[in-house]
């Protein structure tokens, strides 16, 4: 046997067989590695909860179908499209039934969307309760809207349940079609988001993106992108303006006013960025940040000996059931009493959609939150609407306050609002009080509370504490001296 082995080795037979075995082993290993890579690649492109594609999958397919799109395609309104939607009130499901129930609902919604999507469409979950449907077959804007309506109809057909509770699903859809709405997945997502927000605001169900929904310029888009970054990097801040009793000048509360400490442009007022945010879904996380930050600051003040109410402006954009979840979360996380939170809504917001406003305001009132109608006198709220709202306070618009002494018409309007508010059992606050003469006349007219530069400018939390607890004069150390800084 030894001689045979030596002969085989000498003839080269063993090395040949060894090489074949090694090649076979490498081949098997390569097949296994390829299978593992495919499984990993599929996992990277798949949402583990719903089994749908994720953002990676959307970008991958979207880049491919959009690669050949140009402005010369058809009439410029015919190309691949994107439908973007999220669920109304999904946070309430999580908060009430738990995250496991919320996950179960998302899985059901995913299945329903996959069934209702047109042939060739790629249905993806972007995160949370946000879904996107990529229309890979070229469509017109009208056709994209029709597909969106079919998705809403499928969701509205019912049959959803979680933790044994039957649930009704409502949503809004924004549609964006290339090349009009862009030639990249990012462009379509951004513009579909604008259209979806407008559909929610107007309760239209489905709306296509049009140029008038976009911010006014490239600068506006840049500002939005930077604002998202600012929220993540802690560039946003709040200033606090005092509100005092008109008769005694004792502190009654602070209004929290949003500011953006821009890295190159300095301290920006809301007028420079908030209108842009209100046209996108960014306004919701922005509102959540403001309410939560203000109440946490109030809790810190209380521990330092300053016990007061906190008022926060609420955009008309979020005067919807989702606001209740934001408020509930902020109250719970800050351990702040609901009766010491004042939410200020504009008169215009009330007059634009009194039905939804009534529902939301009543729900806030049931929680003990005080609701104030801001800028009263500048909008178009009827007395019937005002009577139906569960509000606790009216704020006289500053245009009727600042020049009240010396302008009989302004005084007559302010006096009428004060009288009307008191007859309805409401507290009345005058904003824009700039001097002692105006403050004195408002006291004579029976106004309950005063706010304005004469009372105090918006200041940092530290300065507010220094003046109203320590007793130092913070007027000489005011940071926010910009024109219009009294406005939130």
C-alpha positions as CSV (number, residue, x, y, z in Angstrom):
1,X,0.0,0.0,0.0
2,X,2.8,2.4,0.8
3,X,4.4,1.7,-2.6
4,X,1.0,2.3,-4.3
5,X,0.6,5.6,-2.5
6,X,4.0,6.7,-3.4
7,X,3.2,5.8,-7.0
8,X,0.0,7.9,-7.0
9,X,1.8,10.8,-5.5
10,X,4.6,10.6,-8.0
11,X,2.1,10.4,-10.9
12,X,0.3,13.6,-9.6
13,X,-3.1,11.8,-9.1
14,X,-3.6,12.9,-5.5
15,X,-2.9,16.6,-6.1
16,X,-5.3,16.6,-8.9
17,X,-8.1,15.1,-6.8
18,X,-7.2,17.4,-4.0
19,X,-7.5,20.4,-6.3
20,X,-10.9,19.2,-7.5
21,X,-12.2,18.7,-4.0
22,X,-10.9,22.1,-3.0
23,X,-12.6,23.7,-6.0
24,X,-15.9,22.0,-5.1
25,X,-15.7,23.1,-1.6
26,X,-15.0,26.7,-2.7
27,X,-18.0,26.5,-5.0
28,X,-20.3,25.3,-2.3
29,X,-19.0,28.1,0.0
30,X,-19.6,30.7,-2.8
31,X,-23.2,29.5,-3.3
32,X,-23.8,29.7,0.5
33,X,-22.3,33.2,0.7
34,X,-24.4,34.3,-2.3
35,X,-27.5,33.0,-0.6
36,X,-26.6,34.7,2.6
37,X,-25.9,38.0,0.8
38,X,-29.3,37.8,-1.0
39,X,-31.0,37.1,2.3
40,X,-29.2,40.1,3.9
41,X,-29.9,42.3,1.0
42,X,-33.6,41.4,1.2
43,X,-33.6,42.1,4.9
44,X,-32.0,45.5,4.4
45,X,-34.7,46.4,1.9
46,X,-37.7,45.0,3.9
47,X,-39.6,46.5,6.8
48,X,-39.5,43.7,9.5
49,X,-42.9,44.6,10.9
50,X,-45.1,44.7,7.8
51,X,-43.0,42.8,5.2
52,X,-43.3,45.7,2.8
53,X,-40.3,47.4,1.3
54,X,-38.6,50.2,3.3
55,X,-36.9,53.5,2.4
56,X,-33.9,51.6,0.9
57,X,-36.3,49.6,-1.4
58,X,-38.1,52.8,-2.4
59,X,-34.9,54.6,-3.3
60,X,-33.6,51.6,-5.2
61,X,-36.7,51.1,-7.4
62,X,-37.4,54.8,-7.6
63,X,-33.9,55.7,-8.8
64,X,-34.3,53.1,-11.5
65,X,-37.7,54.1,-12.8
66,X,-36.9,57.8,-12.6
67,X,-33.6,57.5,-14.4
68,X,-34.9,58.2,-17.8
69,X,-37.5,60.9,-16.9
70,X,-36.9,64.3,-18.5
71,X,-38.9,67.4,-19.0
72,X,-39.6,66.2,-22.6
73,X,-41.6,63.2,-21.4
74,X,-45.1,63.7,-22.9
75,X,-46.7,67.0,-21.8
76,X,-44.5,67.2,-18.7
77,X,-47.3,65.8,-16.5
78,X,-47.0,62.1,-17.3
79,X,-44.4,60.0,-15.5
80,X,-43.8,57.7,-12.5
81,X,-45.6,59.0,-9.4
82,X,-45.6,58.7,-5.6
83,X,-48.5,58.5,-3.2
84,X,-47.7,59.4,0.4
85,X,-50.0,58.8,3.4
86,X,-50.1,58.5,7.1
87,X,-52.8,57.4,9.5
88,X,-54.9,59.8,11.5
89,X,-54.8,59.4,15.2
90,X,-52.4,56.4,15.2
91,X,-50.7,57.7,18.3
92,X,-54.0,57.4,20.2
93,X,-54.0,53.7,19.3
94,X,-50.5,53.2,20.8
95,X,-51.3,55.3,23.9
96,X,-54.6,53.6,24.5
97,X,-54.1,50.0,23.5
98,X,-50.4,49.7,23.6
99,X,-47.6,49.4,21.0
100,X,-48.3,45.7,20.3
101,X,-51.8,46.7,19.2
102,X,-50.4,49.6,17.1
103,X,-48.0,47.2,15.4
104,X,-50.8,44.8,14.7
105,X,-52.8,47.6,13.1
106,X,-49.8,48.7,11.0
107,X,-49.5,45.1,9.7
108,X,-53.2,45.0,8.7
109,X,-52.9,48.4,7.0
110,X,-49.9,47.3,5.1
111,X,-51.7,44.2,3.8
112,X,-54.7,46.3,2.8
113,X,-52.5,48.8,0.9
114,X,-50.6,46.1,-0.9
115,X,-54.0,44.6,-2.1
116,X,-55.4,47.9,-3.2
117,X,-52.2,49.2,-5.0
118,X,-52.3,49.2,-8.8
119,X,-50.2,46.6,-10.7
120,X,-46.5,47.2,-10.7
121,X,-46.7,49.6,-7.8
122,X,-44.1,49.3,-5.0
123,X,-45.7,49.7,-1.5
124,X,-43.3,50.7,1.3
125,X,-43.4,51.7,4.9
126,X,-41.2,54.7,5.6
127,X,-41.5,54.5,9.3
128,X,-44.1,55.0,12.1
129,X,-47.5,55.2,10.4
130,X,-46.2,56.6,7.2
131,X,-46.5,54.7,3.9
132,X,-45.5,55.4,0.3
133,X,-46.7,53.8,-2.9
134,X,-44.4,54.2,-5.9
135,X,-46.3,54.2,-9.2
136,X,-43.8,52.7,-11.6
137,X,-46.1,52.9,-14.6
138,X,-46.3,56.5,-15.9
139,X,-49.5,58.3,-14.8
140,X,-51.0,61.7,-15.1
141,X,-51.7,63.8,-12.0
142,X,-55.4,62.9,-12.3
143,X,-54.7,59.2,-12.5
144,X,-52.4,59.4,-9.5
145,X,-55.2,61.1,-7.5
146,X,-57.6,58.3,-8.6
147,X,-55.2,55.7,-7.3
148,X,-55.0,57.6,-4.1
149,X,-58.7,57.6,-3.7
150,X,-58.8,53.8,-4.2
151,X,-56.3,53.4,-1.4
152,X,-58.4,55.6,0.9
153,X,-61.5,53.6,0.0
154,X,-59.7,50.4,0.8
155,X,-58.7,51.7,4.2
156,X,-62.2,53.1,4.8
157,X,-63.8,49.8,4.1
158,X,-63.3,48.8,7.8
159,X,-62.4,45.4,9.1
160,X,-59.4,46.6,11.2
161,X,-59.0,45.5,14.8
162,X,-56.4,45.5,17.5
163,X,-56.5,43.9,20.9
164,X,-60.1,42.9,20.3
165,X,-61.1,46.5,19.5
166,X,-62.6,47.4,16.1
167,X,-60.9,50.4,14.6
168,X,-61.9,52.8,11.8
169,X,-59.0,54.1,9.8
170,X,-58.8,57.5,8.2
171,X,-55.9,59.1,6.3
172,X,-55.0,61.7,3.7
173,X,-52.9,61.2,0.6
174,X,-50.5,63.5,-1.2
175,X,-49.7,62.7,-4.9
176,X,-46.5,63.8,-6.7
177,X,-45.9,62.9,-10.4
178,X,-42.6,63.2,-12.2
179,X,-41.3,65.3,-13.8
180,X,-43.6,68.1,-12.7
181,X,-43.0,67.3,-9.0
182,X,-39.3,66.4,-9.5
183,X,-37.0,63.8,-11.1
184,X,-35.7,62.2,-7.9
185,X,-37.2,60.1,-5.2
186,X,-36.3,62.9,-2.7
187,X,-38.2,65.5,-4.8
188,X,-41.3,63.3,-5.0
189,X,-41.3,62.6,-1.3
190,X,-40.9,66.2,-0.3
191,X,-43.6,67.4,-2.7
192,X,-46.0,64.6,-1.9
193,X,-45.5,65.5,1.8
194,X,-46.6,69.1,1.0
195,X,-49.7,67.8,-0.9
196,X,-50.6,65.4,1.9
197,X,-50.4,68.1,4.5
198,X,-52.7,70.3,2.4
199,X,-55.1,67.4,2.0
200,X,-55.2,67.0,5.7
201,X,-55.7,70.7,6.3
202,X,-58.5,71.1,3.8
203,X,-59.9,67.6,4.5
204,X,-59.8,66.9,0.8
205,X,-58.8,63.3,1.1
206,X,-56.3,63.3,-1.8
207,X,-54.5,66.2,-3.4
208,X,-51.8,66.3,-6.1
209,X,-48.8,68.5,-5.7
210,X,-48.9,71.8,-7.6
211,X,-46.4,74.6,-7.7
212,X,-48.5,76.9,-5.4
213,X,-48.1,74.4,-2.5
214,X,-44.3,74.8,-2.6
215,X,-42.4,77.3,-0.5
216,X,-41.9,80.5,-2.4
217,X,-38.3,79.9,-3.3
218,X,-35.3,77.7,-3.1
219,X,-34.4,79.7,0.0
220,X,-37.6,78.4,1.5
221,X,-36.8,74.8,0.8
222,X,-33.3,75.3,2.3
223,X,-34.9,76.9,5.4
224,X,-37.1,73.8,5.8
225,X,-34.2,71.5,5.5
226,X,-32.2,73.5,8.0
227,X,-35.1,73.7,10.4
228,X,-35.3,69.9,10.5
229,X,-31.6,69.9,11.3
230,X,-32.1,72.7,13.9
231,X,-34.6,70.5,15.8
232,X,-32.1,67.6,15.9
233,X,-29.2,69.8,16.9
234,X,-30.8,71.9,19.7
235,X,-30.9,75.2,17.8
236,X,-34.5,75.9,18.8
237,X,-35.2,77.8,22.0
238,X,-38.0,79.4,23.8
239,X,-38.4,82.9,25.2
240,X,-40.9,83.7,27.9
241,X,-43.0,86.9,28.1
242,X,-44.8,87.6,31.4
243,X,-48.6,88.1,31.7
244,X,-49.7,90.1,34.8
245,X,-52.9,90.9,36.6
246,X,-54.2,94.2,35.3
247,X,-55.2,95.5,38.7
248,X,-52.3,94.4,40.9
249,X,-49.6,93.7,38.3
250,X,-48.9,90.4,40.0
251,X,-47.5,87.7,37.7
252,X,-50.2,85.3,36.3
253,X,-48.2,83.4,33.8
254,X,-45.8,83.3,30.9
255,X,-46.3,82.9,27.2
256,X,-43.7,80.6,25.6
257,X,-42.5,82.1,22.3
258,X,-40.5,80.1,19.8
259,X,-37.1,81.3,18.5
260,X,-34.5,79.8,16.3
261,X,-30.9,80.4,17.2
262,X,-29.6,80.2,13.6
263,X,-25.8,79.5,13.3
264,X,-25.3,82.3,10.8
265,X,-28.4,84.6,10.9
266,X,-28.7,85.0,14.6
267,X,-32.0,84.8,16.6
268,X,-34.9,84.3,14.2
269,X,-38.6,85.0,15.0
270,X,-41.3,82.6,14.0
271,X,-42.5,84.7,11.1
272,X,-39.2,83.9,9.4
273,X,-39.7,80.1,9.4
274,X,-43.0,79.0,10.9
275,X,-45.2,79.7,7.9
276,X,-43.0,77.3,5.9
277,X,-43.2,74.6,8.5
278,X,-47.0,75.0,8.7
279,X,-47.2,73.9,5.0
280,X,-45.6,70.5,5.8
281,X,-45.9,67.8,8.4
282,X,-42.9,69.3,10.2
283,X,-45.3,71.5,12.1
284,X,-46.4,68.5,14.2
285,X,-43.0,67.5,15.7
286,X,-42.3,71.3,16.1
287,X,-45.5,71.7,18.1
288,X,-44.7,68.7,20.2
289,X,-41.2,70.1,21.0
290,X,-42.6,73.5,22.0
291,X,-45.3,72.2,24.3
292,X,-43.1,69.6,25.9
293,X,-40.2,72.1,26.4
294,X,-42.4,74.8,27.8
295,X,-44.0,72.5,30.4
296,X,-40.7,71.0,31.4
297,X,-39.4,74.6,32.0
298,X,-42.5,75.3,34.0
299,X,-41.8,72.3,36.2
300,X,-38.2,73.5,36.7
301,X,-39.5,76.9,37.7
302,X,-41.9,75.4,40.2
303,X,-39.0,73.5,41.9
304,X,-37.2,76.9,42.1
305,X,-40.2,78.6,43.7
306,X,-41.9,80.1,40.6
307,X,-45.4,78.7,40.3
308,X,-47.2,80.0,37.3
309,X,-49.2,79.1,34.2
310,X,-47.7,78.5,30.8
311,X,-49.3,79.6,27.5
312,X,-48.3,78.1,24.2
313,X,-49.4,79.2,20.7
314,X,-50.9,76.4,18.6
315,X,-50.9,76.7,14.8
316,X,-54.2,76.2,13.0
317,X,-52.3,73.5,11.1
318,X,-52.4,71.2,14.2
319,X,-55.8,72.0,15.5
320,X,-56.8,68.4,14.9
321,X,-57.3,65.3,17.0
322,X,-53.5,64.6,16.9
323,X,-53.0,67.6,19.1
324,X,-54.7,65.8,22.0
325,X,-51.9,63.2,21.9
326,X,-49.2,65.8,21.9
327,X,-50.8,67.5,24.9
328,X,-51.4,64.3,26.8
329,X,-47.8,63.3,26.3
330,X,-46.4,66.7,27.4
331,X,-48.6,66.8,30.5
332,X,-47.6,63.3,31.6
333,X,-43.9,63.7,30.9
334,X,-43.6,67.0,32.7
335,X,-46.1,66.2,35.5
336,X,-47.7,69.5,34.7
337,X,-51.3,70.2,35.9
338,X,-53.6,70.6,32.9
339,X,-55.3,73.7,34.5
340,X,-52.0,75.6,34.3
341,X,-51.6,75.0,30.6
342,X,-53.1,77.6,28.3
343,X,-53.3,76.8,24.6
344,X,-53.7,79.9,22.4
345,X,-55.5,79.3,19.1
346,X,-56.0,82.1,16.5
347,X,-59.4,83.4,15.8
348,X,-58.8,82.7,12.1
349,X,-58.2,79.0,12.9
350,X,-61.6,78.9,14.7
351,X,-63.5,80.6,11.8
352,X,-61.9,78.4,9.1
353,X,-63.0,75.1,10.5
354,X,-65.3,75.5,13.4
355,X,-66.5,71.9,13.4
356,X,-63.1,70.3,14.0
357,X,-62.2,73.2,16.3
358,X,-65.2,72.5,18.4
359,X,-64.3,68.9,18.8
360,X,-60.7,69.5,19.7
361,X,-61.3,72.4,22.0
362,X,-64.0,70.5,23.9
363,X,-61.6,67.6,24.3
364,X,-58.9,69.9,25.6
365,X,-61.4,71.5,28.0
366,X,-62.4,68.0,29.3
367,X,-58.8,67.5,30.2
368,X,-58.8,70.8,32.2
369,X,-56.6,72.7,29.7
370,X,-57.5,76.3,29.3
371,X,-58.0,77.4,25.7
372,X,-57.6,81.0,24.7
373,X,-58.7,82.7,21.4
374,X,-55.7,84.7,20.3
375,X,-55.8,87.9,18.2
376,X,-59.5,88.3,18.9
377,X,-61.0,91.1,16.8
378,X,-58.7,90.5,13.8
379,X,-60.6,87.5,12.4
380,X,-64.1,86.6,11.5
381,X,-65.4,84.5,14.4
382,X,-69.2,84.9,14.7
383,X,-70.8,85.2,18.1
384,X,-72.5,81.9,17.5
385,X,-69.1,80.2,17.0
386,X,-67.7,81.8,20.0
387,X,-70.6,80.7,22.2
388,X,-70.1,77.1,21.0
389,X,-66.4,77.0,21.7
390,X,-65.3,75.7,25.2
391,X,-62.8,78.5,25.5
392,X,-61.8,80.2,28.8
393,X,-60.1,83.3,27.5
394,X,-60.0,86.0,24.9
395,X,-56.9,88.0,23.9
396,X,-57.6,91.4,22.4
397,X,-55.5,91.8,19.3
398,X,-52.6,94.2,19.7
399,X,-53.8,96.4,16.8
400,X,-56.6,97.6,19.1
401,X,-54.4,98.0,22.2
402,X,-51.1,99.7,21.3
403,X,-52.7,103.0,20.3
404,X,-55.8,102.7,22.5
405,X,-55.2,106.0,24.2
406,X,-55.8,108.7,21.6
407,X,-57.6,106.6,19.1
408,X,-61.3,106.5,20.1
409,X,-62.1,103.7,17.5
410,X,-59.5,101.4,19.0
411,X,-60.7,102.1,22.5
412,X,-64.3,101.4,21.5
413,X,-63.4,98.0,20.0
414,X,-61.2,97.0,22.9
415,X,-64.0,98.0,25.4
416,X,-66.6,96.0,23.4
417,X,-64.4,92.9,23.4
418,X,-63.8,93.2,27.1
419,X,-67.5,93.6,27.8
420,X,-68.4,90.7,25.4
421,X,-65.8,88.4,27.0
422,X,-67.1,89.1,30.5
423,X,-70.7,88.6,29.5
424,X,-69.7,85.2,28.2
425,X,-67.9,84.4,31.4
426,X,-64.4,84.6,29.8
427,X,-61.2,86.1,31.0
428,X,-59.9,88.9,28.8
429,X,-56.2,89.6,28.2
430,X,-54.8,92.6,26.3
431,X,-51.6,92.0,24.4
432,X,-49.3,94.8,23.0
433,X,-49.4,97.0,26.1
434,X,-46.5,99.4,25.4
435,X,-46.9,102.1,28.0
436,X,-48.4,103.0,31.4
437,X,-51.2,105.1,30.0
438,X,-52.6,102.2,28.0
439,X,-52.2,99.9,31.0
440,X,-54.2,102.3,33.2
441,X,-57.0,102.7,30.6
442,X,-57.3,99.0,30.2
443,X,-57.6,98.6,34.0
444,X,-60.4,101.2,33.9
445,X,-62.1,99.2,31.1
446,X,-62.0,96.1,33.3
447,X,-59.4,94.1,31.4
448,X,-58.3,91.2,33.5
449,X,-54.6,90.7,32.4
450,X,-51.9,92.6,30.5
451,X,-49.1,91.5,28.2
452,X,-46.6,93.6,26.3
453,X,-43.2,95.4,26.4
454,X,-44.4,97.6,29.3
455,X,-45.0,94.5,31.4
456,X,-41.9,92.7,30.2
457,X,-40.1,91.6,27.0
458,X,-39.6,88.0,26.1
459,X,-36.6,86.7,28.0
460,X,-34.6,83.5,28.7
461,X,-35.8,81.2,31.5
462,X,-33.0,82.3,33.7
463,X,-33.9,86.0,33.3
464,X,-37.5,85.3,33.9
465,X,-36.6,83.5,37.2
466,X,-34.3,86.3,38.2
467,X,-37.0,89.0,37.9
468,X,-40.0,87.2,39.2
469,X,-38.5,85.1,42.0
470,X,-35.1,86.6,42.9
471,X,-36.5,90.1,42.4
472,X,-33.7,91.4,40.1
473,X,-34.6,93.9,37.4
474,X,-34.4,91.9,34.2
475,X,-35.4,94.8,32.0
476,X,-31.8,95.9,31.7
477,X,-30.7,92.4,30.6
478,X,-33.2,91.6,27.9
479,X,-31.9,89.4,25.1
480,X,-34.9,89.5,22.7
481,X,-35.1,93.1,21.6
482,X,-36.0,92.5,17.9
483,X,-39.1,94.3,16.5
484,X,-42.2,92.2,16.8
485,X,-40.7,90.1,19.6
486,X,-43.8,90.3,21.5
487,X,-45.4,88.1,19.0
488,X,-45.3,84.3,19.1
